[in-house]
Tab-separated table of C-alpha atoms in Angstrom:
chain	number	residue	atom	x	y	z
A	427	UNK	CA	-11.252	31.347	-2.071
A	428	UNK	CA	-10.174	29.118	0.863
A	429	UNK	CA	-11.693	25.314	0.518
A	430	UNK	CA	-11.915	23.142	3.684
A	431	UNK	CA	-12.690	19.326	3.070
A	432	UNK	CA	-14.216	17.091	5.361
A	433	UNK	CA	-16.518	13.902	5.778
A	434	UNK	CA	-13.870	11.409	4.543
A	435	UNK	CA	-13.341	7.991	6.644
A	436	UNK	CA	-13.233	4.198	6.457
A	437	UNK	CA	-16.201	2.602	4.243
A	438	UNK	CA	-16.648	-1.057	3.555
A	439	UNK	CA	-17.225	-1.868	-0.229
A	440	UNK	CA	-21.057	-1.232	-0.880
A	441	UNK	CA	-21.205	1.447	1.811
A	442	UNK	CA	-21.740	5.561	1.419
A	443	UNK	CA	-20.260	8.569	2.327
A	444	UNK	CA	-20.563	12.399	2.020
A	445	UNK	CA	-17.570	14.949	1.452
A	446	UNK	CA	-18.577	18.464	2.313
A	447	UNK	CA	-16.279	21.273	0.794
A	448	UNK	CA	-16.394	24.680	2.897
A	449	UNK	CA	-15.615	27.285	0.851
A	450	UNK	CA	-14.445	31.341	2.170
A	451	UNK	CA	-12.923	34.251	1.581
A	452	UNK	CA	-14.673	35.050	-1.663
A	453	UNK	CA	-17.206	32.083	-2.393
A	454	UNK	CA	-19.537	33.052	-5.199
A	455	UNK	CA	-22.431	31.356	-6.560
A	456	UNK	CA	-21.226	31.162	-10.134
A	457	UNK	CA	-18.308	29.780	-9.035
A	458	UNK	CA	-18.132	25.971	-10.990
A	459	UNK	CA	-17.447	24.071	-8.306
A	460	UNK	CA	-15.511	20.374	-8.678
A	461	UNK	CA	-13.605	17.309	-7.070
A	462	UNK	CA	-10.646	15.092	-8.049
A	463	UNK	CA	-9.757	12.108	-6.400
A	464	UNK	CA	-5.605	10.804	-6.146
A	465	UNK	CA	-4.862	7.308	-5.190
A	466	UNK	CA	-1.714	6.633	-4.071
A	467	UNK	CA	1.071	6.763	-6.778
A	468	UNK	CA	-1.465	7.845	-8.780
A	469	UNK	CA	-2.083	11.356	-11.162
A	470	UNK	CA	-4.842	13.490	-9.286
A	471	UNK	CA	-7.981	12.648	-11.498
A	472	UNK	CA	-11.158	14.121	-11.938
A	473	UNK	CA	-14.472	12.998	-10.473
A	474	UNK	CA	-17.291	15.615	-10.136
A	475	UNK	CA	-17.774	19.575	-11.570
A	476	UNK	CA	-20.921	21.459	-11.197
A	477	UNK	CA	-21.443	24.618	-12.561
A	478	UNK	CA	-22.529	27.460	-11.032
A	479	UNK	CA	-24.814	29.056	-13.464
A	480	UNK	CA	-27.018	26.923	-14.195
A	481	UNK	CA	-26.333	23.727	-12.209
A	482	UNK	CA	-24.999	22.070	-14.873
A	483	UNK	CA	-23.197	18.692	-13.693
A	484	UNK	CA	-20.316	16.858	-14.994
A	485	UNK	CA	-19.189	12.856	-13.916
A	486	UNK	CA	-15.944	10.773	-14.358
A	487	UNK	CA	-17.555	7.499	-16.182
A	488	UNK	CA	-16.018	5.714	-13.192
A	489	UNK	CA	-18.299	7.347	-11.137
A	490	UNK	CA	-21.439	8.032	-13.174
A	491	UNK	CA	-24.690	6.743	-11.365
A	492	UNK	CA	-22.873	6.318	-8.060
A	493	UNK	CA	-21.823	9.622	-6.984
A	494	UNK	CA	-23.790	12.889	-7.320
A	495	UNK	CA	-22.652	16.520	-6.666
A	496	UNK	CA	-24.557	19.181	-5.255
A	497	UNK	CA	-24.181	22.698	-3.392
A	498	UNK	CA	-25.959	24.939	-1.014
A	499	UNK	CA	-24.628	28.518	-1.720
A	500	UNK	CA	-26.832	29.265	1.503
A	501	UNK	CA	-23.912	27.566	3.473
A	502	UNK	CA	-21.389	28.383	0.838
A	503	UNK	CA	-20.815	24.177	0.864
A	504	UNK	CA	-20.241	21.396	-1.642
A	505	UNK	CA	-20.967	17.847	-1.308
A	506	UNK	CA	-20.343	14.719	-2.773
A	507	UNK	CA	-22.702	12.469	-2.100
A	508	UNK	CA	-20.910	8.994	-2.573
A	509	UNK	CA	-22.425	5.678	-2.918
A	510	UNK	CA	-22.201	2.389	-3.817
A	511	UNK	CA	-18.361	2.507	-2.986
A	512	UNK	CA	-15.881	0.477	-4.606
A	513	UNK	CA	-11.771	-0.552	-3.242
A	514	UNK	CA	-10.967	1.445	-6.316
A	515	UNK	CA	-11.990	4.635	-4.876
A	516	UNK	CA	-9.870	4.584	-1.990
A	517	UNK	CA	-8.248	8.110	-2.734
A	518	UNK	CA	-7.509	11.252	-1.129
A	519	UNK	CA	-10.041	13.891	-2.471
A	520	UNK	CA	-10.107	17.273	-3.151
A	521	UNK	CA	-12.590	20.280	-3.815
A	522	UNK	CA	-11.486	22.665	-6.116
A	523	UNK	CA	-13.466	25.476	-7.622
A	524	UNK	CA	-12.870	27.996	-10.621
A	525	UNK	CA	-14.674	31.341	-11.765
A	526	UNK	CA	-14.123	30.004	-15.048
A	527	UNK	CA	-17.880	29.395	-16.151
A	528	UNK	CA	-16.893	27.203	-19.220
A	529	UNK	CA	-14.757	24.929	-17.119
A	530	UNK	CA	-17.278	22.025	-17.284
A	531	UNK	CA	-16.921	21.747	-21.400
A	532	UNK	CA	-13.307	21.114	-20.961
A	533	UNK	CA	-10.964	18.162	-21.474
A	534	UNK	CA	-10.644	16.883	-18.117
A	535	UNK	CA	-6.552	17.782	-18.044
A	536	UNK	CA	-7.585	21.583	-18.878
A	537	UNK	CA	-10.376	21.626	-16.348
A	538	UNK	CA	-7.850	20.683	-13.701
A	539	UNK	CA	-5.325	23.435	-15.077
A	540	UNK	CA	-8.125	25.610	-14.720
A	541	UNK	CA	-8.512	25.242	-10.809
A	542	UNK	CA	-7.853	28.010	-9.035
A	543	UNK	CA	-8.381	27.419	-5.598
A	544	UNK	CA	-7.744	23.936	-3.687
A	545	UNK	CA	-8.574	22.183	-0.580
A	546	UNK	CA	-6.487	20.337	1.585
A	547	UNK	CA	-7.768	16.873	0.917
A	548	UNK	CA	-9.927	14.065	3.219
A	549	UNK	CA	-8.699	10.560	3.011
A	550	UNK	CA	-11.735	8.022	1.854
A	551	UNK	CA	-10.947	4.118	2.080
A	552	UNK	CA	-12.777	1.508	1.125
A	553	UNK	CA	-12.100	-1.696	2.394
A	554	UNK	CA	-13.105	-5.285	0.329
């Protein structure tokens, strides 16, 4: 599966943005579908998983109540919906997806092992 990300950009603290993650080549709708975030010097961490079974959804605490992930297999595209934005998530993100339908149960280290396919990344700042 080939993952295109897009929709990052310059945000002032407080604003919102939307990644979209175009997937190919092999896009399935029980794929579990995910994004990690890497600031700069920083591991890449995990933010967002949804799985593809049965929409099952899965939030760094960071995160929780401010971002929300969501798909339309229709388009074979996920989003992140992002709002409420803080300095701290300036961060290059990535979509990622698996066919690994238990991926969302994992510790977060394993659930990034378990990625099979990446995108290329869109840079999200957040200015003060």
């Amino acid at each position: 599966v080939q993952l295109q990300a897009s929709g990052g950009g310059l945000v002032q603290a407080g604003g919102s943005l939307r990644l979209s993650c175009a997937a190919s080549g092999g896009y399935s709708v029980t794929l579990v579908m995910a994004w990690f975030r890497q600031a700069p010097g920083k591991e890449r961490t995990f933010v967002a998983a949804l799985s593809g079974r049965n929409f099952g959804t899965r939030y760094a605490d960071s995160v929780k109540g401010r971002f929300t992930i969501s798909r339309d297999n229709a388009k074979n595209t996920v989003y992140l919906q992002m709002n409420s934005l803080k300095p701290e998530d300036t961060a290059i993100y990535y979509c990622a997806t698996t066919s690994d339908g238990a991926a969302l149960s994992y510790d977060v280290g394993v659930l990034r092992r378990r990625m099979g396919s990446w995108g290329q990344g869109t840079q999200v700042t957040v200015s003060s």
